PDB file of C-alpha atoms in Angstrom:
ATOM      1  CA  UNK A   1      -6.128  20.153  53.880  1.00 51.00           C
ATOM      2  CA  UNK A   2      -5.442  16.253  54.418  1.00 55.00           C
ATOM      3  CA  UNK A   3      -8.168  14.289  54.777  1.00 58.00           C
ATOM      4  CA  UNK A   4      -7.167  12.486  57.956  1.00 90.00           C
ATOM      5  CA  UNK A   5      -7.956  15.451  59.546  1.00 94.00           C
ATOM      6  CA  UNK A   6     -11.698  16.164  57.468  1.00 92.00           C
ATOM      7  CA  UNK A   7     -12.645  12.882  59.173  1.00 93.00           C
ATOM      8  CA  UNK A   8     -11.181  13.621  62.640  1.00 95.00           C
ATOM      9  CA  UNK A   9     -13.164  16.703  62.875  1.00 95.00           C
ATOM     10  CA  UNK A  10     -15.867  14.714  61.138  1.00 92.00           C
ATOM     11  CA  UNK A  11     -15.901  12.225  64.170  1.00 94.00           C
ATOM     12  CA  UNK A  12     -14.762  14.245  66.333  1.00 95.00           C
ATOM     13  CA  UNK A  13     -17.605  17.532  66.674  1.00 92.00           C
ATOM     14  CA  UNK A  14     -20.369  14.367  66.494  1.00 90.00           C
ATOM     15  CA  UNK A  15     -19.332  12.014  69.721  1.00 92.00           C
ATOM     16  CA  UNK A  16     -15.374  11.175  69.750  1.00 96.00           C
ATOM     17  CA  UNK A  17     -14.755  13.517  71.912  1.00 96.00           C
ATOM     18  CA  UNK A  18     -15.461  11.924  73.709  1.00 97.00           C
ATOM     19  CA  UNK A  19     -13.254   9.803  73.650  1.00 98.00           C
ATOM     20  CA  UNK A  20     -10.122  11.372  72.922  1.00 98.00           C
ATOM     21  CA  UNK A  21     -11.201  14.135  76.038  1.00 97.00           C
ATOM     22  CA  UNK A  22     -11.263  10.814  78.698  1.00 98.00           C
ATOM     23  CA  UNK A  23      -8.002   9.451  77.400  1.00 98.00           C
ATOM     24  CA  UNK A  24      -6.780  12.508  77.837  1.00 98.00           C
ATOM     25  CA  UNK A  25      -7.521  12.837  81.136  1.00 96.00           C
ATOM     26  CA  UNK A  26      -6.210   8.798  82.048  1.00 96.00           C
ATOM     27  CA  UNK A  27      -9.983   7.547  82.128  1.00 97.00           C
ATOM     28  CA  UNK A  28     -10.651   4.808  80.568  1.00 97.00           C
ATOM     29  CA  UNK A  29     -13.141   2.850  82.836  1.00 97.00           C
ATOM     30  CA  UNK A  30     -15.402   5.628  81.345  1.00 97.00           C
ATOM     31  CA  UNK A  31     -13.734   5.515  77.996  1.00 98.00           C
ATOM     32  CA  UNK A  32     -14.335   2.069  77.015  1.00 98.00           C
ATOM     33  CA  UNK A  33     -18.354   2.609  78.292  1.00 98.00           C
ATOM     34  CA  UNK A  34     -18.618   5.934  76.469  1.00 98.00           C
ATOM     35  CA  UNK A  35     -16.893   4.257  73.326  1.00 98.00           C
ATOM     36  CA  UNK A  36     -19.922   1.600  74.108  1.00 98.00           C
ATOM     37  CA  UNK A  37     -22.425   4.778  73.140  1.00 97.00           C
ATOM     38  CA  UNK A  38     -20.537   6.407  70.098  1.00 97.00           C
ATOM     39  CA  UNK A  39     -19.729   3.248  67.751  1.00 98.00           C
ATOM     40  CA  UNK A  40     -23.866   2.656  68.563  1.00 97.00           C
ATOM     41  CA  UNK A  41     -25.029   5.404  67.832  1.00 96.00           C
ATOM     42  CA  UNK A  42     -22.428   5.220  64.648  1.00 96.00           C
ATOM     43  CA  UNK A  43     -24.717   1.502  63.655  1.00 97.00           C
ATOM     44  CA  UNK A  44     -27.030   3.779  63.575  1.00 97.00           C
ATOM     45  CA  UNK A  45     -26.147   5.591  61.551  1.00 96.00           C
ATOM     46  CA  UNK A  46     -24.859   2.802  59.168  1.00 97.00           C
ATOM     47  CA  UNK A  47     -28.737   0.995  59.890  1.00 97.00           C
ATOM     48  CA  UNK A  48     -30.566   4.374  58.648  1.00 97.00           C
ATOM     49  CA  UNK A  49     -28.516   4.921  55.929  1.00 96.00           C
ATOM     50  CA  UNK A  50     -28.980   1.429  54.947  1.00 95.00           C
ATOM     51  CA  UNK A  51     -33.293   1.632  54.899  1.00 96.00           C
ATOM     52  CA  UNK A  52     -32.763   5.027  52.997  1.00 95.00           C
ATOM     53  CA  UNK A  53     -34.183   6.556  55.834  1.00 96.00           C
ATOM     54  CA  UNK A  54     -30.244   8.942  55.928  1.00 93.00           C
ATOM     55  CA  UNK A  55     -28.372   9.590  52.765  1.00 92.00           C
ATOM     56  CA  UNK A  56     -24.056   9.340  53.321  1.00 91.00           C
ATOM     57  CA  UNK A  57     -21.773   9.000  50.461  1.00 90.00           C
ATOM     58  CA  UNK A  58     -20.034   6.516  49.733  1.00 92.00           C
ATOM     59  CA  UNK A  59     -16.428   8.108  51.347  1.00 88.00           C
ATOM     60  CA  UNK A  60     -19.481   8.573  54.866  1.00 89.00           C
ATOM     61  CA  UNK A  61     -19.791   4.755  54.390  1.00 93.00           C
ATOM     62  CA  UNK A  62     -16.400   3.693  54.811  1.00 92.00           C
ATOM     63  CA  UNK A  63     -15.204   6.553  57.658  1.00 91.00           C
ATOM     64  CA  UNK A  64     -17.873   5.404  59.436  1.00 95.00           C
ATOM     65  CA  UNK A  65     -17.584   0.959  59.087  1.00 95.00           C
ATOM     66  CA  UNK A  66     -14.237   1.490  59.662  1.00 93.00           C
ATOM     67  CA  UNK A  67     -14.082   3.237  63.393  1.00 95.00           C
ATOM     68  CA  UNK A  68     -17.719   0.086  64.329  1.00 96.00           C
ATOM     69  CA  UNK A  69     -16.612  -2.212  65.882  1.00 97.00           C
ATOM     70  CA  UNK A  70     -19.155  -5.850  66.816  1.00 96.00           C
ATOM     71  CA  UNK A  71     -17.485  -6.163  70.403  1.00 97.00           C
ATOM     72  CA  UNK A  72     -15.744  -4.780  72.885  1.00 97.00           C
ATOM     73  CA  UNK A  73     -12.587  -7.281  73.482  1.00 98.00           C
ATOM     74  CA  UNK A  74      -9.249  -6.405  74.048  1.00 97.00           C
ATOM     75  CA  UNK A  75      -9.259  -6.282  69.871  1.00 97.00           C
ATOM     76  CA  UNK A  76     -11.889  -3.335  69.412  1.00 97.00           C
ATOM     77  CA  UNK A  77      -9.555  -1.667  72.287  1.00 98.00           C
ATOM     78  CA  UNK A  78      -6.420  -2.213  70.474  1.00 97.00           C
ATOM     79  CA  UNK A  79      -8.360  -0.343  67.125  1.00 96.00           C
ATOM     80  CA  UNK A  80     -10.181   2.218  69.690  1.00 97.00           C
ATOM     81  CA  UNK A  81      -7.495   3.967  71.296  1.00 97.00           C
ATOM     82  CA  UNK A  82      -4.986   3.221  68.190  1.00 96.00           C
ATOM     83  CA  UNK A  83      -8.056   5.629  66.121  1.00 96.00           C
ATOM     84  CA  UNK A  84      -8.315   8.178  69.471  1.00 97.00           C
ATOM     85  CA  UNK A  85      -4.049   8.941  69.425  1.00 97.00           C
ATOM     86  CA  UNK A  86      -4.780   8.901  65.398  1.00 96.00           C
ATOM     87  CA  UNK A  87      -7.055  11.726  65.649  1.00 97.00           C
ATOM     88  CA  UNK A  88      -5.689  13.655  68.541  1.00 97.00           C
ATOM     89  CA  UNK A  89      -2.478  13.836  67.144  1.00 96.00           C
ATOM     90  CA  UNK A  90      -4.341  15.152  64.134  1.00 97.00           C
ATOM     91  CA  UNK A  91      -5.946  18.335  66.021  1.00 97.00           C
ATOM     92  CA  UNK A  92      -2.718  18.771  67.733  1.00 97.00           C
ATOM     93  CA  UNK A  93      -0.772  19.070  64.731  1.00 96.00           C
ATOM     94  CA  UNK A  94      -3.101  21.637  62.832  1.00 97.00           C
ATOM     95  CA  UNK A  95      -3.606  23.372  65.663  1.00 97.00           C
ATOM     96  CA  UNK A  96      -1.661  27.227  64.697  1.00 96.00           C
ATOM     97  CA  UNK A  97      -1.139  30.497  66.282  1.00 97.00           C
ATOM     98  CA  UNK A  98      -3.062  33.864  66.221  1.00 96.00           C
ATOM     99  CA  UNK A  99      -2.297  37.077  65.031  1.00 96.00           C
ATOM    100  CA  UNK A 100      -4.998  38.739  67.363  1.00 97.00           C
ATOM    101  CA  UNK A 101      -6.238  38.534  70.329  1.00 97.00           C
ATOM    102  CA  UNK A 102      -9.816  36.984  71.457  1.00 98.00           C
ATOM    103  CA  UNK A 103     -11.812  36.260  73.767  1.00 98.00           C
ATOM    104  CA  UNK A 104     -13.409  32.689  74.005  1.00 98.00           C
ATOM    105  CA  UNK A 105     -17.177  31.296  75.045  1.00 98.00           C
ATOM    106  CA  UNK A 106     -17.142  27.489  77.236  1.00 97.00           C
ATOM    107  CA  UNK A 107     -20.116  26.640  78.299  1.00 97.00           C
ATOM    108  CA  UNK A 108     -19.801  23.803  81.167  1.00 96.00           C
ATOM    109  CA  UNK A 109     -22.145  21.879  83.542  1.00 95.00           C
ATOM    110  CA  UNK A 110     -22.721  22.452  86.802  1.00 93.00           C
ATOM    111  CA  UNK A 111     -20.766  18.621  87.160  1.00 91.00           C
ATOM    112  CA  UNK A 112     -18.051  19.626  85.372  1.00 91.00           C
ATOM    113  CA  UNK A 113     -17.107  23.103  86.949  1.00 92.00           C
ATOM    114  CA  UNK A 114     -13.477  23.634  87.994  1.00 89.00           C
ATOM    115  CA  UNK A 115     -13.982  22.815  91.404  1.00 83.00           C
ATOM    116  CA  UNK A 116     -12.344  24.623  93.728  1.00 82.00           C
ATOM    117  CA  UNK A 117     -10.153  27.823  92.475  1.00 86.00           C
ATOM    118  CA  UNK A 118      -9.304  30.926  93.673  1.00 92.00           C
ATOM    119  CA  UNK A 119      -8.593  34.590  91.602  1.00 94.00           C
ATOM    120  CA  UNK A 120      -4.982  34.056  89.571  1.00 96.00           C
ATOM    121  CA  UNK A 121      -5.326  30.897  90.715  1.00 96.00           C
ATOM    122  CA  UNK A 122      -3.537  28.472  87.707  1.00 97.00           C
ATOM    123  CA  UNK A 123      -5.755  25.587  86.684  1.00 96.00           C
ATOM    124  CA  UNK A 124      -4.925  22.770  84.216  1.00 96.00           C
ATOM    125  CA  UNK A 125      -7.457  21.264  82.236  1.00 97.00           C
ATOM    126  CA  UNK A 126      -6.249  17.985  80.324  1.00 97.00           C
ATOM    127  CA  UNK A 127      -8.607  17.905  77.470  1.00 97.00           C
ATOM    128  CA  UNK A 128      -9.310  19.479  74.025  1.00 98.00           C
ATOM    129  CA  UNK A 129     -11.622  22.540  74.861  1.00 97.00           C
ATOM    130  CA  UNK A 130     -14.526  23.073  72.646  1.00 96.00           C
ATOM    131  CA  UNK A 131     -15.213  26.624  72.577  1.00 97.00           C
ATOM    132  CA  UNK A 132     -17.194  29.451  70.931  1.00 97.00           C
ATOM    133  CA  UNK A 133     -16.482  33.060  68.683  1.00 96.00           C
ATOM    134  CA  UNK A 134     -19.827  34.095  70.536  1.00 96.00           C
ATOM    135  CA  UNK A 135     -21.334  33.340  73.935  1.00 94.00           C
ATOM    136  CA  UNK A 136     -25.068  31.370  74.235  1.00 93.00           C
ATOM    137  CA  UNK A 137     -27.662  30.524  76.606  1.00 93.00           C
ATOM    138  CA  UNK A 138     -28.559  26.438  77.347  1.00 93.00           C
ATOM    139  CA  UNK A 139     -31.368  25.600  78.275  1.00 93.00           C
ATOM    140  CA  UNK A 140     -30.268  23.403  80.975  1.00 95.00           C
ATOM    141  CA  UNK A 141     -28.091  24.838  84.226  1.00 95.00           C
ATOM    142  CA  UNK A 142     -24.680  26.032  83.282  1.00 96.00           C
ATOM    143  CA  UNK A 143     -21.190  27.776  84.287  1.00 96.00           C
ATOM    144  CA  UNK A 144     -19.532  29.908  81.510  1.00 97.00           C
ATOM    145  CA  UNK A 145     -15.403  30.051  80.761  1.00 97.00           C
ATOM    146  CA  UNK A 146     -14.756  33.366  78.703  1.00 98.00           C
ATOM    147  CA  UNK A 147     -11.409  32.060  78.295  1.00 98.00           C
ATOM    148  CA  UNK A 148      -8.836  34.869  76.660  1.00 98.00           C
ATOM    149  CA  UNK A 149      -5.806  33.664  73.901  1.00 98.00           C
ATOM    150  CA  UNK A 150      -3.367  35.779  73.791  1.00 97.00           C
ATOM    151  CA  UNK A 151      -1.188  36.512  70.144  1.00 97.00           C
ATOM    152  CA  UNK A 152       0.443  33.199  69.350  1.00 96.00           C
ATOM    153  CA  UNK A 153      -1.986  31.463  71.728  1.00 96.00           C
ATOM    154  CA  UNK A 154      -2.627  27.581  69.587  1.00 97.00           C
ATOM    155  CA  UNK A 155      -5.959  27.608  67.825  1.00 98.00           C
ATOM    156  CA  UNK A 156      -8.236  25.183  66.433  1.00 97.00           C
ATOM    157  CA  UNK A 157     -10.935  26.693  63.942  1.00 96.00           C
ATOM    158  CA  UNK A 158     -13.361  24.717  62.708  1.00 95.00           C
ATOM    159  CA  UNK A 159     -15.081  27.001  59.709  1.00 94.00           C
ATOM    160  CA  UNK A 160     -12.255  26.568  57.563  1.00 93.00           C
ATOM    161  CA  UNK A 161     -14.278  23.519  57.526  1.00 91.00           C
ATOM    162  CA  UNK A 162     -16.734  22.632  55.234  1.00 88.00           C
ATOM    163  CA  UNK A 163     -20.439  22.691  56.419  1.00 81.00           C
ATOM    164  CA  UNK A 164     -20.358  18.891  56.324  1.00 77.00           C
ATOM    165  CA  UNK A 165     -17.498  18.228  58.281  1.00 83.00           C
ATOM    166  CA  UNK A 166     -18.248  20.439  60.559  1.00 78.00           C
ATOM    167  CA  UNK A 167     -20.846  20.949  63.307  1.00 75.00           C
ATOM    168  CA  UNK A 168     -21.248  24.454  64.649  1.00 86.00           C
ATOM    169  CA  UNK A 169     -20.203  27.442  63.536  1.00 90.00           C
ATOM    170  CA  UNK A 170     -18.325  29.539  64.857  1.00 94.00           C
ATOM    171  CA  UNK A 171     -16.322  26.832  66.758  1.00 96.00           C
ATOM    172  CA  UNK A 172     -12.580  26.327  67.597  1.00 97.00           C
ATOM    173  CA  UNK A 173     -10.434  24.119  69.893  1.00 97.00           C
ATOM    174  CA  UNK A 174      -7.426  24.925  72.347  1.00 98.00           C
ATOM    175  CA  UNK A 175      -4.775  22.664  73.539  1.00 98.00           C
ATOM    176  CA  UNK A 176      -4.531  20.838  76.438  1.00 98.00           C
ATOM    177  CA  UNK A 177      -3.883  23.947  78.604  1.00 98.00           C
ATOM    178  CA  UNK A 178      -2.804  25.654  81.596  1.00 98.00           C
ATOM    179  CA  UNK A 179      -5.197  29.012  82.615  1.00 98.00           C
ATOM    180  CA  UNK A 180      -4.758  31.548  84.990  1.00 98.00           C
ATOM    181  CA  UNK A 181      -8.369  32.614  86.284  1.00 97.00           C
ATOM    182  CA  UNK A 182      -8.252  36.080  85.710  1.00 97.00           C
ATOM    183  CA  UNK A 183     -11.844  37.417  87.585  1.00 96.00           C
ATOM    184  CA  UNK A 184     -15.150  35.725  88.172  1.00 94.00           C
ATOM    185  CA  UNK A 185     -18.616  37.821  88.388  1.00 93.00           C
ATOM    186  CA  UNK A 186     -22.063  36.846  87.698  1.00 92.00           C
ATOM    187  CA  UNK A 187     -24.815  36.535  85.199  1.00 87.00           C
ATOM    188  CA  UNK A 188     -28.281  37.759  85.090  1.00 84.00           C
ATOM    189  CA  UNK A 189     -29.150  34.594  83.184  1.00 88.00           C
ATOM    190  CA  UNK A 190     -30.109  32.107  85.934  1.00 89.00           C
ATOM    191  CA  UNK A 191     -29.589  29.272  84.282  1.00 94.00           C
ATOM    192  CA  UNK A 192     -26.091  30.568  83.684  1.00 95.00           C
ATOM    193  CA  UNK A 193     -24.607  30.435  87.961  1.00 94.00           C
ATOM    194  CA  UNK A 194     -21.951  32.203  86.833  1.00 94.00           C
ATOM    195  CA  UNK A 195     -18.952  33.298  84.748  1.00 96.00           C
ATOM    196  CA  UNK A 196     -15.080  32.214  84.900  1.00 96.00           C
ATOM    197  CA  UNK A 197     -13.048  34.793  82.767  1.00 97.00           C
ATOM    198  CA  UNK A 198      -9.542  33.001  81.799  1.00 98.00           C
ATOM    199  CA  UNK A 199      -5.779  33.865  80.158  1.00 98.00           C
ATOM    200  CA  UNK A 200      -4.550  31.320  78.358  1.00 98.00           C
ATOM    201  CA  UNK A 201      -0.884  31.018  79.622  1.00 97.00           C
ATOM    202  CA  UNK A 202       0.307  27.140  77.492  1.00 96.00           C
ATOM    203  CA  UNK A 203      -0.201  23.954  76.456  1.00 96.00           C
ATOM    204  CA  UNK A 204       0.390  20.541  78.492  1.00 96.00           C
ATOM    205  CA  UNK A 205       2.854  18.867  77.090  1.00 94.00           C
ATOM    206  CA  UNK A 206       0.929  15.110  76.027  1.00 95.00           C
ATOM    207  CA  UNK A 207       1.836  12.203  76.969  1.00 87.00           C
ATOM    208  CA  UNK A 208      -0.112   9.198  75.839  1.00 83.00           C
TER     209      UNK A 208
END
């Protein structure tokens, strides 16, 4: 397994997914905002390590140092975009077709749900979607996508990585994709405002 891919997954499952997905959507103003958040978080991690409050191995320290910057100037922006494009390439290149149909679950906050949809609509998700093999109930108001991935649909299973690298068990990444709205239904959890059943149709081309 490529150490490059391992590094990508390590940072993607922390905060870097914010940078990657804003780039995929072309939200550049938001990208620079989240880049500052990510950078400050990474600097805090290194400070905690230096103060003895957190233990990082030498490789992790180098990885963090390679991704931080002092000021968000043009040079830093070039670096951020180069890393993000590399991360996107690593993730998409590592995706493999599955051998059997699977249903995956993704919770989305109210503000992030599909703005409007009807049964049998074809909808596009430009981001890399983080999904799970088992549904969960967060403590905020949300919608749940139930996404059916057919045989030969492309996925990246994060359980193949060491637990130090990935974030949670049962997490699976999906590529930017086109889906069909198959059904909508209610849920007995009062925080879940609805379940939207989706069928994965195909990967979307990525041009960044």
